[in-house]
Amino acid sequence: MTVSLRSTAALRLGLTGALVGALALLASGCGRARHGPFPVALVGDEGAFQTSGVRLSPAAQVLRAATVEGLVGFDAEGRVVPAIAERWIVTDDGQSYIFRLRDGIWPDGSPITADTTAAALRKAIAALRGTALGLDLAPIDEVRVMAARVIEVDLVAPMPDLLTLLAQPELGLPYEKRGSGPMGLRRDGRTAVLALIPPTRRGLPPQEDFAARSRPLHLEVEDAARAVERFNDGYVDAVLGGRIDTLPLAGVGGLTRGNVQIDPVIGMFGLMVDRADGFLADAPNREALALAIDRATLLGEFNVGGWQPTTRIVSPDVEGDLGTVGERWVAMDMAARRAAALERVTRWKAAGNPAPVLRVAMPDGPGSQIVLARLTTDFAAIGIGLVRVGEGSKADLRLVDTAARYGRATWFLNQLTCAIQKAACNPTGDARLDEARKAVDPRQRAALLGEAEAEMTAANGFIPIARPLRWSLVRSGVTGFALNPWGWHPLPPFAAVPK
C-alpha cells in the first residue's frame, strides 16, 4: 500500500539529518537481518513490561503473547496456530471444541495435563468477566476434562471465532504465575532480550540445528518519535505498534516512507461519550456531533490511500452482516447535516443554557493534533467548543482507536453494551445482543445483531469516523512480518533465522 504522509515535523527535518540517517542505514546494511540478534522497537512505555492482569496496553499484549502461551496463538499472518494445544476438532453443530494438548511441561517441570490446563483456562475466562473480551467469551458454557491430555470447551451456541479469541494474549495460560513461552524474556531497563526457549526445556523433542535456526531479539520499548529515530538511524530494523496519533511520524524525513506498512484492520475509530450530562444528556444532541463531523476532510489530512470514512458503529463488511443497517444520512450533504446539528445547539441555548464546551480525551502526538484541529473546526461550525485533555483525565468525549479482535458484529456491539459503555447505552440493544449470543440459527443471529446495531446506533453513545489505522516500519529484507487484518505482529516469527 502506498502511503503519503504530511506533517510539520517532516518539513522541519533538514538535509543534514537525512544524510546522517541514510549513511547509518548503509552502514548497518541488510546483513544484520540474517546474522546476530534482531533489533526491534515496540511503541509503548514502561508499562509494556506489566504483562499480568486483563487490561493490557497494546505493547504489553505483544510481550505477553510472546512469553505466555495459550491453547493456540497467532502466526505472522494472523492465522491461528497450535500452542499448548497441538490439534483440535470442532463438532458438527459448532457447539463443542475438543483440544488435544501437547506432551510437554510447565515452567516448573511438571507435566502439562488436562486438569492443570482446564483450571488455568477457567481462571483466565473468569478474570475477564466485566470486560468487553469477557462478553466475547460469554457463549462458553463449560471447560471440561475428557482425558489426560484432552479438554473440551462446550458452548451454548455456535461460536465460529472461538479459536481467534483463545489466541488473544489475555487468554495466555500462566502456570504458578509463569508463562511457558515460546520465548523467554530478560529485561534491562526499557530494553529486553527475548529468545525462543529450546524445545527440550519445554518437554518437547529436540529440533536439529535449533540454535543455528533461531536468534534472539533485542527489543526496545520507546515512544513513537524515538522509535522512528532509531529506525532512521539504523539501530533497529522494525518498529511495531504505530497508531493514528503517531502516524505522521512514520514519514519524517522521507527516509522511511518505503518502509511504512499499513495493516488493513477493522475496528473502532471515533468519539465515545464518557459523560452523558448537560448537552450530551439527550441522544439527539449527541447525534448533532455526529452530523457535524466532515469525515472525508479529516481523513484527507492524512493522505492515506483507501482509508474510507464511515458513520456505522459496525464495519460494513464483517462476517454475517445482512446489510440491514447502512451508512447514515446518505441523502444529506455536509451543509444540510450541519444545519440540522446547528438547529439543536440553537434550541439548547434558547432554553437558557450556555454554549456547550466539551472536553475530549485523546493521546498526545501529531496525528492527534490533526484530528483535534479538524474536530474543533467542525464543532465550531455548529456552536460547540472543544478542549483537549489527557487520556487519563475526566472528559465528556474520548477518542477511541481500537482494532477488532475478530471480524463479526458481536465484537463491535460488545464494546457498546451498558456493562462496558455506561454513559450512553441502549438497554434494548443489549437485550437483542444477548438473544443473538444464544441463537443457534445463523440467520436469526444475524437478524438480531442487526436489530441490536440499530438500537445502539440510535443511542449515539459512539460517534464513528473511520476504521482504525495501524502502522509499522519494516526494513527491506526482514522476515517474520506480514500485514494482517488484526494488526497483530507477534515477536516469535522474527526469531527465525532467514534461510
CSV table of C-alpha atoms in Angstrom, one decimal:
chain,number,residue,atom,x,y,z
A,1,MET,CA,0.0,0.0,0.0
A,2,THR,CA,1.3,3.4,-0.9
A,3,VAL,CA,1.3,5.9,1.9
A,4,SER,CA,2.0,9.6,1.6
A,5,LEU,CA,2.2,11.4,4.9
A,6,ARG,CA,2.2,15.2,5.6
A,7,SER,CA,3.4,16.7,8.8
A,8,THR,CA,5.1,19.8,10.1
A,9,ALA,CA,7.7,17.6,11.7
A,10,ALA,CA,8.6,16.2,8.3
A,11,LEU,CA,9.1,19.7,6.9
A,12,ARG,CA,11.4,20.6,9.8
A,13,LEU,CA,13.8,17.8,9.2
A,14,GLY,CA,16.8,19.2,7.3
A,15,LEU,CA,19.1,17.7,4.7
A,16,THR,CA,21.8,17.0,7.3
A,17,GLY,CA,19.6,14.7,9.3
A,18,ALA,CA,18.5,12.9,6.2
A,19,LEU,CA,22.2,12.3,5.1
A,20,VAL,CA,23.1,11.1,8.6
A,21,GLY,CA,20.2,8.6,8.6
A,22,ALA,CA,21.0,7.4,5.1
A,23,LEU,CA,24.7,6.8,6.0
A,24,ALA,CA,23.6,4.9,9.1
A,25,LEU,CA,21.4,2.7,7.1
A,26,LEU,CA,24.2,1.9,4.6
A,27,ALA,CA,26.5,1.1,7.5
A,28,SER,CA,24.0,-1.3,9.1
A,29,GLY,CA,23.0,-2.9,5.8
A,30,CYS,CA,20.8,-5.9,5.5
A,31,GLY,CA,23.3,-8.4,6.9
A,32,ARG,CA,22.1,-8.0,10.4
A,33,ALA,CA,18.7,-9.3,9.5
A,34,ARG,CA,20.4,-12.7,8.8
A,35,HIS,CA,23.2,-12.7,11.4
A,36,GLY,CA,23.1,-12.0,15.1
A,37,PRO,CA,20.3,-10.6,17.2
A,38,PHE,CA,17.4,-8.9,15.5
A,39,PRO,CA,16.8,-5.4,16.8
A,40,VAL,CA,13.2,-4.2,17.0
A,41,ALA,CA,11.4,-1.3,18.7
A,42,LEU,CA,8.0,-1.5,20.2
A,43,VAL,CA,6.0,1.7,20.6
A,44,GLY,CA,5.0,1.9,24.2
A,45,ASP,CA,6.2,2.9,27.7
A,46,GLU,CA,7.4,1.4,30.9
A,47,GLY,CA,4.0,-0.2,31.4
A,48,ALA,CA,4.7,-2.6,28.5
A,49,PHE,CA,6.5,-4.9,30.9
A,50,GLN,CA,3.5,-5.2,33.2
A,51,THR,CA,2.0,-8.2,31.4
A,52,SER,CA,-0.2,-9.6,34.2
A,53,GLY,CA,-3.9,-8.8,34.5
A,54,VAL,CA,-6.5,-8.4,31.9
A,55,ARG,CA,-6.3,-4.7,30.9
A,56,LEU,CA,-3.1,-4.7,29.0
A,57,SER,CA,-1.6,-1.9,26.9
A,58,PRO,CA,-1.0,-2.8,23.2
A,59,ALA,CA,2.7,-3.2,23.8
A,60,ALA,CA,2.1,-5.4,26.9
A,61,GLN,CA,-0.2,-7.6,24.8
A,62,VAL,CA,2.7,-8.2,22.4
A,63,LEU,CA,5.1,-9.1,25.2
A,64,ARG,CA,2.6,-11.3,27.0
A,65,ALA,CA,1.8,-13.2,23.8
A,66,ALA,CA,5.5,-13.9,23.3
A,67,THR,CA,6.0,-15.3,26.8
A,68,VAL,CA,2.7,-16.8,28.0
A,69,GLU,CA,1.2,-19.3,25.6
A,70,GLY,CA,-2.5,-20.1,25.4
A,71,LEU,CA,-4.2,-23.1,23.9
A,72,VAL,CA,-3.5,-21.5,20.5
A,73,GLY,CA,-1.7,-18.5,19.1
A,74,PHE,CA,-1.2,-16.4,16.0
A,75,ASP,CA,1.4,-16.6,13.3
A,76,ALA,CA,2.8,-13.6,11.5
A,77,GLU,CA,-0.2,-13.5,9.1
A,78,GLY,CA,-2.8,-13.5,11.9
A,79,ARG,CA,-3.7,-17.2,11.4
A,80,VAL,CA,-4.4,-19.4,14.4
A,81,VAL,CA,-1.7,-21.9,15.1
A,82,PRO,CA,-1.1,-24.6,17.8
A,83,ALA,CA,0.4,-23.7,21.1
A,84,ILE,CA,-0.3,-25.7,24.3
A,85,ALA,CA,-3.0,-27.5,22.2
A,86,GLU,CA,-1.3,-29.4,19.4
A,87,ARG,CA,-4.5,-30.1,17.5
A,88,TRP,CA,-8.3,-29.7,17.8
A,89,ILE,CA,-11.6,-30.7,16.3
A,90,VAL,CA,-15.0,-28.9,16.2
A,91,THR,CA,-18.2,-30.9,16.4
A,92,ASP,CA,-20.7,-30.7,13.5
A,93,ASP,CA,-23.1,-28.5,15.4
A,94,GLY,CA,-20.3,-26.0,16.2
A,95,GLN,CA,-21.0,-26.1,19.9
A,96,SER,CA,-18.0,-28.1,21.1
A,97,TYR,CA,-14.3,-27.7,20.6
A,98,ILE,CA,-12.1,-30.6,21.6
A,99,PHE,CA,-8.4,-29.9,22.2
A,100,ARG,CA,-5.5,-32.4,22.3
A,101,LEU,CA,-2.7,-30.9,24.4
A,102,ARG,CA,0.9,-31.3,23.6
A,103,ASP,CA,3.1,-33.7,25.5
A,104,GLY,CA,5.2,-31.0,27.3
A,105,ILE,CA,6.0,-29.5,30.7
A,106,TRP,CA,5.1,-26.3,32.6
A,107,PRO,CA,7.9,-23.9,33.6
A,108,ASP,CA,8.4,-25.7,36.9
A,109,GLY,CA,8.9,-29.0,35.2
A,110,SER,CA,5.5,-30.6,36.0
A,111,PRO,CA,3.7,-32.1,33.0
A,112,ILE,CA,1.1,-30.3,31.1
A,113,THR,CA,-2.2,-32.1,31.8
A,114,ALA,CA,-5.8,-31.6,31.0
A,115,ASP,CA,-6.5,-30.9,34.7
A,116,THR,CA,-4.0,-28.1,35.0
A,117,THR,CA,-4.7,-26.6,31.6
A,118,ALA,CA,-8.5,-26.6,32.2
A,119,ALA,CA,-8.0,-25.0,35.5
A,120,ALA,CA,-5.8,-22.3,34.0
A,121,LEU,CA,-8.3,-21.6,31.2
A,122,ARG,CA,-11.3,-21.4,33.6
A,123,LYS,CA,-9.3,-18.9,35.7
A,124,ALA,CA,-8.4,-16.8,32.7
A,125,ILE,CA,-12.0,-16.7,31.5
A,126,ALA,CA,-13.3,-15.8,35.0
A,127,ALA,CA,-10.7,-12.9,35.2
A,128,LEU,CA,-12.2,-11.4,32.1
A,129,ARG,CA,-15.7,-11.0,33.4
A,130,GLY,CA,-16.8,-7.4,33.3
A,131,THR,CA,-14.7,-6.6,30.2
A,132,ALA,CA,-15.7,-6.5,26.5
A,133,LEU,CA,-13.5,-9.5,25.9
A,134,GLY,CA,-15.4,-11.3,28.7
A,135,LEU,CA,-18.6,-10.6,26.8
A,136,ASP,CA,-17.0,-12.1,23.6
A,137,LEU,CA,-16.4,-15.3,25.6
A,138,ALA,CA,-19.9,-15.3,27.1
A,139,PRO,CA,-21.1,-18.2,24.9
A,140,ILE,CA,-18.6,-20.6,26.7
A,141,ASP,CA,-20.7,-22.8,28.9
A,142,GLU,CA,-18.1,-25.2,30.4
A,143,VAL,CA,-14.5,-26.2,30.1
A,144,ARG,CA,-14.3,-30.0,30.7
A,145,VAL,CA,-11.6,-32.6,31.2
A,146,MET,CA,-12.1,-35.5,28.8
A,147,ALA,CA,-8.8,-37.4,29.1
A,148,ALA,CA,-5.3,-37.0,30.5
A,149,ARG,CA,-4.4,-34.6,27.7
A,150,VAL,CA,-7.8,-33.7,26.2
A,151,ILE,CA,-10.1,-30.9,27.2
A,152,GLU,CA,-13.4,-29.8,25.7
A,153,VAL,CA,-14.9,-26.3,25.5
A,154,ASP,CA,-18.7,-26.5,25.4
A,155,LEU,CA,-20.8,-23.6,24.0
A,156,VAL,CA,-24.4,-22.5,24.4
A,157,ALA,CA,-24.4,-21.6,20.7
A,158,PRO,CA,-22.0,-21.9,17.8
A,159,MET,CA,-19.0,-19.6,18.1
A,160,PRO,CA,-17.1,-19.5,14.9
A,161,ASP,CA,-14.4,-17.2,16.2
A,162,LEU,CA,-13.6,-19.1,19.4
A,163,LEU,CA,-10.1,-20.1,18.2
A,164,THR,CA,-9.3,-16.5,17.4
A,165,LEU,CA,-10.5,-15.4,20.8
A,166,LEU,CA,-8.4,-18.2,22.6
A,167,ALA,CA,-5.4,-16.8,20.7
A,168,GLN,CA,-5.7,-13.4,22.4
A,169,PRO,CA,-2.8,-12.6,24.8
A,170,GLU,CA,-5.2,-12.2,27.7
A,171,LEU,CA,-6.0,-15.9,27.2
A,172,GLY,CA,-2.4,-16.9,27.7
A,173,LEU,CA,-2.2,-19.6,30.4
A,174,PRO,CA,0.5,-19.0,33.1
A,175,TYR,CA,1.3,-21.8,35.5
A,176,GLU,CA,2.3,-20.7,39.0
A,177,LYS,CA,2.4,-17.2,37.6
A,178,ARG,CA,5.0,-18.1,35.0
A,179,GLY,CA,4.5,-18.4,31.2
A,180,SER,CA,5.5,-21.4,29.2
A,181,GLY,CA,7.0,-19.4,26.3
A,182,PRO,CA,7.5,-19.7,23.4
A,183,MET,CA,10.0,-17.0,24.4
A,184,GLY,CA,11.9,-16.2,27.5
A,185,LEU,CA,12.5,-12.5,28.4
A,186,ARG,CA,15.4,-10.9,30.2
A,187,ARG,CA,14.8,-7.2,30.9
A,188,ASP,CA,17.3,-4.4,31.1
A,189,GLY,CA,15.5,-1.1,31.8
A,190,ARG,CA,13.5,-0.1,28.7
A,191,THR,CA,15.1,-2.8,26.6
A,192,ALA,CA,14.8,-6.6,26.8
A,193,VAL,CA,16.3,-9.7,25.2
A,194,LEU,CA,13.8,-12.3,24.1
A,195,ALA,CA,14.9,-15.7,22.8
A,196,LEU,CA,13.0,-18.8,21.8
A,197,ILE,CA,13.1,-21.4,24.6
A,198,PRO,CA,14.8,-24.6,23.4
A,199,PRO,CA,12.3,-27.4,22.8
A,200,THR,CA,13.9,-29.7,25.4
A,201,ARG,CA,13.3,-27.2,28.1
A,202,ARG,CA,9.6,-27.2,27.3
A,203,GLY,CA,9.4,-31.0,27.4
A,204,LEU,CA,9.4,-31.3,23.6
A,205,PRO,CA,11.5,-33.4,21.3
A,206,PRO,CA,14.8,-31.8,20.3
A,207,GLN,CA,15.0,-29.9,17.0
A,208,GLU,CA,18.0,-30.4,14.8
A,209,ASP,CA,20.1,-27.2,14.5
A,210,PHE,CA,17.7,-25.3,16.8
A,211,ALA,CA,20.5,-22.9,17.9
A,212,ALA,CA,21.5,-22.2,14.3
A,213,ARG,CA,18.0,-21.7,13.2
A,214,SER,CA,16.9,-19.2,15.8
A,215,ARG,CA,18.2,-15.8,17.0
A,216,PRO,CA,17.5,-13.6,20.0
A,217,LEU,CA,15.5,-10.3,19.7
A,218,HIS,CA,16.9,-7.1,21.1
A,219,LEU,CA,13.7,-5.2,21.9
A,220,GLU,CA,13.5,-1.5,22.8
A,221,VAL,CA,10.3,0.0,24.2
A,222,GLU,CA,10.2,3.6,23.0
A,223,ASP,CA,7.8,6.4,22.4
A,224,ALA,CA,6.9,6.6,18.7
A,225,ALA,CA,9.2,9.6,17.9
A,226,ARG,CA,12.2,7.9,19.4
A,227,ALA,CA,11.4,4.6,17.8
A,228,VAL,CA,11.2,6.2,14.3
A,229,GLU,CA,14.5,8.0,15.0
A,230,ARG,CA,16.1,4.7,16.0
A,231,PHE,CA,14.9,3.2,12.7
A,232,ASN,CA,16.1,6.0,10.6
A,233,ASP,CA,19.5,6.0,12.3
A,234,GLY,CA,19.8,2.2,11.5
A,235,TYR,CA,19.7,0.9,15.1
A,236,VAL,CA,16.5,-1.1,14.7
A,237,ASP,CA,15.1,-3.0,11.7
A,238,ALA,CA,11.4,-2.9,12.7
A,239,VAL,CA,9.1,-0.6,14.6
A,240,LEU,CA,5.8,-2.1,15.7
A,241,GLY,CA,2.7,-0.7,17.3
A,242,GLY,CA,2.1,2.6,15.5
A,243,ARG,CA,-1.4,4.2,15.6
A,244,ILE,CA,-3.1,7.2,14.2
A,245,ASP,CA,-1.8,9.5,17.0
A,246,THR,CA,1.7,9.0,15.7
A,247,LEU,CA,1.2,8.2,12.0
A,248,PRO,CA,2.7,11.5,10.7
A,249,LEU,CA,6.0,10.5,12.4
A,250,ALA,CA,6.3,7.4,10.2
A,251,GLY,CA,7.2,9.6,7.2
A,252,VAL,CA,9.6,12.0,8.9
A,253,GLY,CA,12.4,12.9,6.5
A,254,GLY,CA,11.3,10.8,3.7
A,255,LEU,CA,13.7,8.0,4.6
A,256,THR,CA,11.1,5.6,5.9
A,257,ARG,CA,8.2,6.1,3.5
A,258,GLY,CA,9.1,3.0,1.5
A,259,ASN,CA,9.2,1.0,4.8
A,260,VAL,CA,5.8,2.1,6.1
A,261,GLN,CA,3.4,-0.8,6.4
A,262,ILE,CA,-0.4,-0.2,7.0
A,263,ASP,CA,-2.4,-3.1,8.3
A,264,PRO,CA,-6.0,-3.4,6.8
A,265,VAL,CA,-7.6,-3.7,10.2
A,266,ILE,CA,-11.2,-3.3,11.1
A,267,GLY,CA,-12.3,-1.8,14.4
A,268,MET,CA,-13.5,1.4,16.0
A,269,PHE,CA,-12.0,4.9,15.4
A,270,GLY,CA,-14.2,7.7,16.7
A,271,LEU,CA,-15.6,9.5,19.7
A,272,MET,CA,-17.1,7.7,22.7
A,273,VAL,CA,-19.4,9.7,25.0
A,274,ASP,CA,-17.9,9.4,28.5
A,275,ARG,CA,-20.4,11.8,30.3
A,276,ALA,CA,-24.0,11.9,29.2
A,277,ASP,CA,-25.0,15.0,31.0
A,278,GLY,CA,-25.6,18.6,30.1
A,279,PHE,CA,-25.8,19.0,26.3
A,280,LEU,CA,-24.9,15.3,25.9
A,281,ALA,CA,-27.7,14.0,28.1
A,282,ASP,CA,-30.0,13.6,25.1
A,283,ALA,CA,-29.4,11.3,22.1
A,284,PRO,CA,-30.4,13.9,19.5
A,285,ASN,CA,-27.8,16.3,20.9
A,286,ARG,CA,-25.2,13.6,20.7
A,287,GLU,CA,-26.3,12.9,17.2
A,288,ALA,CA,-25.6,16.6,16.4
A,289,LEU,CA,-21.9,15.9,17.0
A,290,ALA,CA,-22.0,13.0,14.6
A,291,LEU,CA,-23.8,15.1,12.0
A,292,ALA,CA,-21.2,17.9,12.2
A,293,ILE,CA,-18.0,15.9,11.5
A,294,ASP,CA,-16.7,16.2,8.0
A,295,ARG,CA,-15.1,12.8,7.9
A,296,ALA,CA,-13.8,12.9,4.4
A,297,THR,CA,-11.9,16.1,5.1
A,298,LEU,CA,-10.5,14.8,8.3
A,299,LEU,CA,-9.2,11.6,6.7
A,300,GLY,CA,-7.8,13.6,3.8
A,301,GLU,CA,-5.4,15.4,6.2
A,302,PHE,CA,-3.5,12.1,6.5
A,303,ASN,CA,-3.5,11.4,2.7
A,304,VAL,CA,-3.6,7.6,3.2
A,305,GLY,CA,-4.9,5.8,0.1
A,306,GLY,CA,-8.0,3.7,0.6
A,307,TRP,CA,-8.9,5.0,4.0
A,308,GLN,CA,-12.7,5.5,3.9
A,309,PRO,CA,-15.0,7.3,6.4
A,310,THR,CA,-18.0,5.6,8.0
A,311,THR,CA,-21.0,6.5,10.1
A,312,ARG,CA,-21.7,2.9,11.1
A,313,ILE,CA,-20.7,1.5,14.5
A,314,VAL,CA,-20.1,-1.9,12.9
A,315,SER,CA,-17.7,-2.2,9.9
A,316,PRO,CA,-19.9,-2.9,6.9
A,317,ASP,CA,-18.0,-5.9,5.6
A,318,VAL,CA,-17.9,-8.1,8.7
A,319,GLU,CA,-18.9,-11.8,8.5
A,320,GLY,CA,-22.7,-12.3,8.6
A,321,ASP,CA,-23.7,-8.7,8.1
A,322,LEU,CA,-27.1,-8.7,6.4
A,323,GLY,CA,-26.8,-5.1,5.3
A,324,THR,CA,-30.0,-4.0,7.1
A,325,VAL,CA,-28.1,-1.2,8.7
A,326,GLY,CA,-26.4,1.2,6.3
A,327,GLU,CA,-24.5,4.4,6.4
A,328,ARG,CA,-26.4,7.3,8.0
A,329,TRP,CA,-27.6,10.5,6.4
A,330,VAL,CA,-26.7,9.5,2.9
A,331,ALA,CA,-29.4,11.8,1.4
A,332,MET,CA,-27.9,14.8,3.2
A,333,ASP,CA,-24.9,16.8,2.1
A,334,MET,CA,-22.5,18.3,4.6
A,335,ALA,CA,-24.3,21.6,4.7
A,336,ALA,CA,-27.6,20.0,5.4
A,337,ARG,CA,-26.1,17.9,8.2
A,338,ARG,CA,-24.6,20.9,9.9
A,339,ALA,CA,-27.8,22.9,9.5
A,340,ALA,CA,-29.6,20.1,11.4
A,341,ALA,CA,-26.9,20.0,14.1
A,342,LEU,CA,-26.9,23.8,14.5
A,343,GLU,CA,-30.6,23.8,15.0
A,344,ARG,CA,-30.3,21.5,18.0
A,345,VAL,CA,-27.5,23.6,19.5
A,346,THR,CA,-29.5,26.8,19.0
A,347,ARG,CA,-32.5,25.2,20.7
A,348,TRP,CA,-30.3,24.2,23.6
A,349,LYS,CA,-29.0,27.8,24.1
A,350,ALA,CA,-32.5,29.2,23.6
A,351,ALA,CA,-33.6,27.3,26.7
A,352,GLY,CA,-31.1,29.4,28.8
A,353,ASN,CA,-28.2,27.0,28.6
A,354,PRO,CA,-24.6,28.2,27.8
A,355,ALA,CA,-22.9,27.3,24.6
A,356,PRO,CA,-21.5,23.8,25.0
A,357,VAL,CA,-17.8,23.4,25.6
A,358,LEU,CA,-16.8,19.7,25.6
A,359,ARG,CA,-13.6,18.1,26.8
A,360,VAL,CA,-12.2,15.4,24.6
A,361,ALA,CA,-9.6,13.0,26.0
A,362,MET,CA,-7.0,11.8,23.4
A,363,PRO,CA,-3.4,10.8,23.3
A,364,ASP,CA,-0.7,13.3,22.5
A,365,GLY,CA,1.0,13.2,19.2
A,366,PRO,CA,1.0,14.9,15.8
A,367,GLY,CA,-1.8,12.6,14.5
A,368,SER,CA,-4.0,13.5,17.5
A,369,GLN,CA,-3.3,17.2,16.8
A,370,ILE,CA,-4.6,16.8,13.3
A,371,VAL,CA,-7.7,15.1,14.5
A,372,LEU,CA,-8.3,17.7,17.2
A,373,ALA,CA,-7.9,20.6,14.8
A,374,ARG,CA,-10.5,19.2,12.4
A,375,LEU,CA,-12.9,18.3,15.1
A,376,THR,CA,-12.5,21.7,16.6
A,377,THR,CA,-13.3,23.3,13.3
A,378,ASP,CA,-16.3,21.0,12.7
A,379,PHE,CA,-17.9,21.6,16.1
A,380,ALA,CA,-17.3,25.3,16.0
A,381,ALA,CA,-19.4,25.4,12.8
A,382,ILE,CA,-22.4,24.4,15.0
A,383,GLY,CA,-21.5,26.5,18.0
A,384,ILE,CA,-19.8,23.9,20.2
A,385,GLY,CA,-16.3,24.4,21.7
A,386,LEU,CA,-13.8,21.6,22.1
A,387,VAL,CA,-10.9,21.4,24.6
A,388,ARG,CA,-8.4,18.5,24.6
A,389,VAL,CA,-7.4,16.8,27.9
A,390,GLY,CA,-5.0,14.0,28.6
A,391,GLU,CA,-6.0,10.4,28.0
A,392,GLY,CA,-6.4,9.6,31.7
A,393,SER,CA,-8.4,12.8,32.5
A,394,LYS,CA,-12.1,13.2,33.1
A,395,ALA,CA,-13.7,14.1,29.9
A,396,ASP,CA,-17.0,14.4,28.0
A,397,LEU,CA,-15.7,12.6,25.0
A,398,ARG,CA,-12.9,10.1,24.4
A,399,LEU,CA,-11.1,9.4,21.2
A,400,VAL,CA,-11.3,5.6,20.7
A,401,ASP,CA,-8.8,3.8,18.4
A,402,THR,CA,-9.2,0.1,18.8
A,403,ALA,CA,-8.7,-2.8,16.4
A,404,ALA,CA,-11.2,-5.6,16.4
A,405,ARG,CA,-10.3,-8.9,17.9
A,406,TYR,CA,-12.3,-10.8,15.3
A,407,GLY,CA,-14.4,-10.0,12.3
A,408,ARG,CA,-18.0,-10.1,13.4
A,409,ALA,CA,-20.6,-7.6,14.6
A,410,THR,CA,-20.6,-9.0,18.1
A,411,TRP,CA,-17.1,-7.6,18.8
A,412,PHE,CA,-18.3,-4.1,17.9
A,413,LEU,CA,-21.6,-4.3,19.8
A,414,ASN,CA,-19.9,-5.8,22.9
A,415,GLN,CA,-17.9,-2.6,23.2
A,416,LEU,CA,-21.1,-0.6,23.5
A,417,THR,CA,-23.2,-2.6,26.0
A,418,CYS,CA,-24.4,-0.9,29.1
A,419,ALA,CA,-21.9,-3.1,31.1
A,420,ILE,CA,-19.0,-1.5,29.2
A,421,GLN,CA,-20.2,1.8,28.0
A,422,LYS,CA,-22.3,3.1,30.8
A,423,ALA,CA,-22.6,6.8,29.9
A,424,ALA,CA,-24.9,6.5,26.8
A,425,CYS,CA,-26.0,3.0,26.1
A,426,ASN,CA,-29.3,1.3,25.0
A,427,PRO,CA,-30.8,-1.5,27.2
A,428,THR,CA,-32.9,-2.7,24.3
A,429,GLY,CA,-29.8,-3.1,22.1
A,430,ASP,CA,-28.3,-5.1,25.0
A,431,ALA,CA,-31.3,-7.4,25.1
A,432,ARG,CA,-31.2,-8.1,21.3
A,433,LEU,CA,-27.4,-8.7,21.6
A,434,ASP,CA,-27.9,-11.2,24.4
A,435,GLU,CA,-30.6,-13.0,22.4
A,436,ALA,CA,-28.1,-13.1,19.4
A,437,ARG,CA,-25.4,-14.7,21.6
A,438,LYS,CA,-27.8,-17.6,22.4
A,439,ALA,CA,-29.2,-18.0,18.9
A,440,VAL,CA,-28.2,-21.3,17.1
A,441,ASP,CA,-29.6,-20.4,13.7
A,442,PRO,CA,-27.1,-18.1,11.8
A,443,ARG,CA,-29.8,-16.1,10.0
A,444,GLN,CA,-31.7,-15.5,13.2
A,445,ARG,CA,-28.5,-14.5,14.9
A,446,ALA,CA,-27.6,-12.0,12.1
A,447,ALA,CA,-31.1,-10.5,12.2
A,448,LEU,CA,-30.8,-10.0,16.0
A,449,LEU,CA,-27.4,-8.4,15.6
A,450,GLY,CA,-28.8,-6.0,13.0
A,451,GLU,CA,-31.6,-5.0,15.5
A,452,ALA,CA,-29.0,-4.6,18.2
A,453,GLU,CA,-26.9,-2.4,16.0
A,454,ALA,CA,-29.9,-0.2,15.1
A,455,GLU,CA,-30.7,0.3,18.7
A,456,MET,CA,-27.2,1.1,19.8
A,457,THR,CA,-26.7,3.4,16.8
A,458,ALA,CA,-29.8,5.4,17.9
A,459,ALA,CA,-28.2,5.9,21.4
A,460,ASN,CA,-25.4,7.9,19.7
A,461,GLY,CA,-23.0,6.8,22.5
A,462,PHE,CA,-20.3,6.2,20.0
A,463,ILE,CA,-19.6,8.5,17.0
A,464,PRO,CA,-17.7,6.6,14.4
A,465,ILE,CA,-15.3,8.3,12.0
A,466,ALA,CA,-13.5,5.5,10.1
A,467,ARG,CA,-11.6,2.3,10.5
A,468,PRO,CA,-8.5,2.4,12.7
A,469,LEU,CA,-5.0,2.6,11.2
A,470,ARG,CA,-2.1,0.5,12.3
A,471,TRP,CA,1.4,1.2,11.0
A,472,SER,CA,4.8,-0.4,11.3
A,473,LEU,CA,8.2,0.3,9.9
A,474,VAL,CA,9.9,-2.7,8.4
A,475,ARG,CA,13.3,-2.6,6.6
A,476,SER,CA,13.5,-4.4,3.3
A,477,GLY,CA,14.6,-8.0,3.6
A,478,VAL,CA,13.2,-8.5,7.1
A,479,THR,CA,11.3,-11.8,7.5
A,480,GLY,CA,8.7,-12.7,10.1
A,481,PHE,CA,6.4,-9.7,9.3
A,482,ALA,CA,3.2,-9.8,7.4
A,483,LEU,CA,0.2,-7.5,7.1
A,484,ASN,CA,-2.9,-9.0,8.6
A,485,PRO,CA,-6.5,-8.0,9.5
A,486,TRP,CA,-5.8,-7.7,13.2
A,487,GLY,CA,-2.7,-5.5,13.0
A,488,TRP,CA,-1.1,-8.2,15.2
A,489,HIS,CA,2.6,-8.8,14.8
A,490,PRO,CA,3.9,-11.5,17.1
A,491,LEU,CA,7.6,-11.5,18.1
A,492,PRO,CA,8.4,-15.2,17.7
A,493,PRO,CA,8.4,-15.2,13.9
A,494,PHE,CA,11.2,-12.6,13.9
A,495,ALA,CA,13.4,-15.0,15.9
A,496,ALA,CA,13.6,-17.5,13.0
A,497,VAL,CA,16.8,-17.0,11.1
A,498,PRO,CA,16.1,-16.3,7.4
A,499,LYS,CA,17.1,-19.1,5.0
